[in-house]
Tab-separated table of C-alpha atoms in Angstrom:
chain	number	residue	atom	x	y	z
K	295	UNK	CA	5.010	8.691	49.167
K	296	UNK	CA	4.044	7.917	45.665
K	297	UNK	CA	6.107	9.271	42.775
K	298	UNK	CA	4.935	9.079	39.246
K	299	UNK	CA	7.468	8.497	36.578
K	300	UNK	CA	7.525	11.385	34.135
K	301	UNK	CA	7.777	10.168	30.612
K	302	UNK	CA	9.619	11.994	27.893
K	303	UNK	CA	6.311	12.757	26.161
K	304	UNK	CA	4.738	14.331	29.275
K	305	UNK	CA	7.851	16.381	29.993
K	306	UNK	CA	8.034	17.649	26.426
K	307	UNK	CA	4.363	18.643	26.446
K	308	UNK	CA	4.758	20.479	29.772
K	309	UNK	CA	7.764	22.426	28.512
K	310	UNK	CA	6.002	23.378	25.270
K	311	UNK	CA	2.923	24.516	27.198
K	312	UNK	CA	5.080	26.629	29.527
K	313	UNK	CA	6.866	28.239	26.557
K	314	UNK	CA	3.611	29.045	24.764
K	315	UNK	CA	1.966	30.502	27.882
K	316	UNK	CA	4.983	32.627	28.789
K	317	UNK	CA	5.174	33.880	25.199
K	318	UNK	CA	1.526	34.890	25.336
K	319	UNK	CA	2.014	36.729	28.632
K	320	UNK	CA	5.097	38.580	27.358
K	321	UNK	CA	3.351	39.529	24.103
K	322	UNK	CA	0.289	40.823	25.945
K	323	UNK	CA	2.427	42.869	28.335
K	324	UNK	CA	4.406	44.324	25.438
K	325	UNK	CA	1.286	45.300	23.526
K	326	UNK	CA	-0.296	46.995	26.528
K	327	UNK	CA	2.766	48.803	27.832
K	328	UNK	CA	4.962	49.641	24.861
K	329	UNK	CA	2.853	52.475	23.481
K	330	UNK	CA	2.506	54.152	26.855
K	331	UNK	CA	6.228	53.945	27.569
K	332	UNK	CA	7.139	55.316	24.150
K	333	UNK	CA	4.784	58.277	24.472
K	334	UNK	CA	6.063	59.196	27.929
K	335	UNK	CA	9.683	58.884	26.810
K	336	UNK	CA	9.017	61.004	23.712
K	337	UNK	CA	8.126	63.982	25.912
K	338	UNK	CA	11.601	64.088	27.477
K	339	UNK	CA	13.772	63.845	24.335
K	340	UNK	CA	16.333	66.549	23.504
K	341	UNK	CA	14.473	67.354	20.285
K	342	UNK	CA	10.839	66.513	19.571
K	343	UNK	CA	9.923	63.788	17.085
K	344	UNK	CA	6.691	62.796	15.364
K	345	UNK	CA	5.954	60.637	18.405
K	346	UNK	CA	6.235	63.718	20.649
K	347	UNK	CA	3.727	65.548	18.445
K	348	UNK	CA	1.339	62.577	18.627
K	349	UNK	CA	1.644	62.369	22.415
K	350	UNK	CA	0.845	66.059	22.876
K	351	UNK	CA	-1.745	66.585	20.136
K	352	UNK	CA	-3.823	63.392	20.270
K	353	UNK	CA	-5.788	64.497	23.349
K	354	UNK	CA	-7.015	67.581	21.460
K	355	UNK	CA	-8.608	65.559	18.651
K	356	UNK	CA	-12.310	64.687	18.550
K	357	UNK	CA	-13.285	61.057	19.102
K	358	UNK	CA	-12.560	58.865	16.084
K	359	UNK	CA	-10.303	61.378	14.302
K	360	UNK	CA	-6.788	60.149	13.557
K	361	UNK	CA	-3.576	61.935	12.647
K	362	UNK	CA	-2.757	61.434	8.957
K	363	UNK	CA	0.484	63.357	8.427
K	364	UNK	CA	2.940	65.350	10.509
K	365	UNK	CA	5.188	67.834	8.721
K	366	UNK	CA	8.071	69.623	10.429
K	367	UNK	CA	7.957	73.303	9.461
K	368	UNK	CA	10.736	75.139	11.263
K	369	UNK	CA	12.972	75.373	14.294
K	370	UNK	CA	12.867	78.796	15.918
K	371	UNK	CA	15.928	79.967	17.865
K	372	UNK	CA	16.127	80.147	21.669
K	373	UNK	CA	12.543	80.476	22.794
K	374	UNK	CA	12.095	79.465	26.441
K	375	UNK	CA	14.746	78.234	28.814
K	376	UNK	CA	17.535	78.192	26.256
K	377	UNK	CA	15.915	75.621	23.962
K	378	UNK	CA	14.445	76.399	20.561
K	379	UNK	CA	10.777	75.948	19.751
K	380	UNK	CA	9.574	73.709	16.940
K	381	UNK	CA	6.679	74.291	14.552
K	382	UNK	CA	4.669	71.494	12.912
K	383	UNK	CA	1.786	71.088	10.486
K	384	UNK	CA	-0.593	68.217	11.289
K	385	UNK	CA	-3.284	66.893	8.943
K	386	UNK	CA	-6.085	64.738	10.359
K	387	UNK	CA	-8.477	62.158	8.947
K	388	UNK	CA	-11.395	64.630	9.003
K	389	UNK	CA	-9.460	66.787	6.477
K	390	UNK	CA	-8.538	69.422	9.064
K	391	UNK	CA	-5.117	71.051	9.261
K	392	UNK	CA	-3.428	72.397	12.384
K	393	UNK	CA	-0.386	74.518	13.193
K	394	UNK	CA	1.437	73.458	16.384
K	395	UNK	CA	4.320	74.935	18.336
K	396	UNK	CA	6.250	72.811	20.833
K	397	UNK	CA	8.410	74.323	23.564
K	398	UNK	CA	10.578	72.547	26.138
K	399	UNK	CA	9.588	73.318	29.734
K	400	UNK	CA	12.677	73.155	31.949
K	401	UNK	CA	10.594	72.960	35.140
K	402	UNK	CA	8.846	69.738	34.137
K	403	UNK	CA	11.648	68.463	31.900
K	404	UNK	CA	9.309	67.725	29.010
K	405	UNK	CA	7.925	69.187	25.800
K	406	UNK	CA	4.677	71.156	25.901
K	407	UNK	CA	2.187	72.200	23.271
K	408	UNK	CA	2.116	76.007	23.535
K	409	UNK	CA	0.285	76.946	20.370
K	410	UNK	CA	-2.494	75.053	18.575
K	411	UNK	CA	-4.231	76.769	15.708
K	412	UNK	CA	-6.648	75.207	13.234
K	413	UNK	CA	-5.811	76.310	9.709
K	414	UNK	CA	-8.607	77.388	7.421
K	415	UNK	CA	-8.557	78.428	3.819
K	416	UNK	CA	-10.759	78.931	0.837
K	417	UNK	CA	-10.589	76.360	-1.928
K	418	UNK	CA	-8.618	77.572	-4.906
K	419	UNK	CA	-10.736	78.967	-7.714
K	420	UNK	CA	-10.505	76.967	-10.887
K	421	UNK	CA	-8.647	78.824	-13.563
K	422	UNK	CA	-9.213	78.265	-17.217
K	423	UNK	CA	-6.197	77.092	-19.180
K	424	UNK	CA	-4.805	79.687	-21.595
K	425	UNK	CA	-6.156	79.419	-25.147
């Protein structure tokens, strides 16, 4: 058998290469999986968060439209299954506004979007300042 002597320089380069490659693999896995895990976990929380609203509402948006703001409106007492329902206002990048109601489904153990209503309104008429 023939053994090659490993020099300090070769060993150091091999270790650095292994560290860089493993870091790249871990970073790639984190980028691909973190968002999915967060969205799935957000559906099973005790109370909904903005992430829960995003997870439930994003599928209802047209292609290319993004959520701009999420405003919590109110918590309504005991709705279904002993848990309250939550109302939200969502504004999107296409200047649309929506009213959402989230309710916890005890059968599935997750939050569900039970009410989705686009909000429409007339622009306010310009009023003249008093003279």
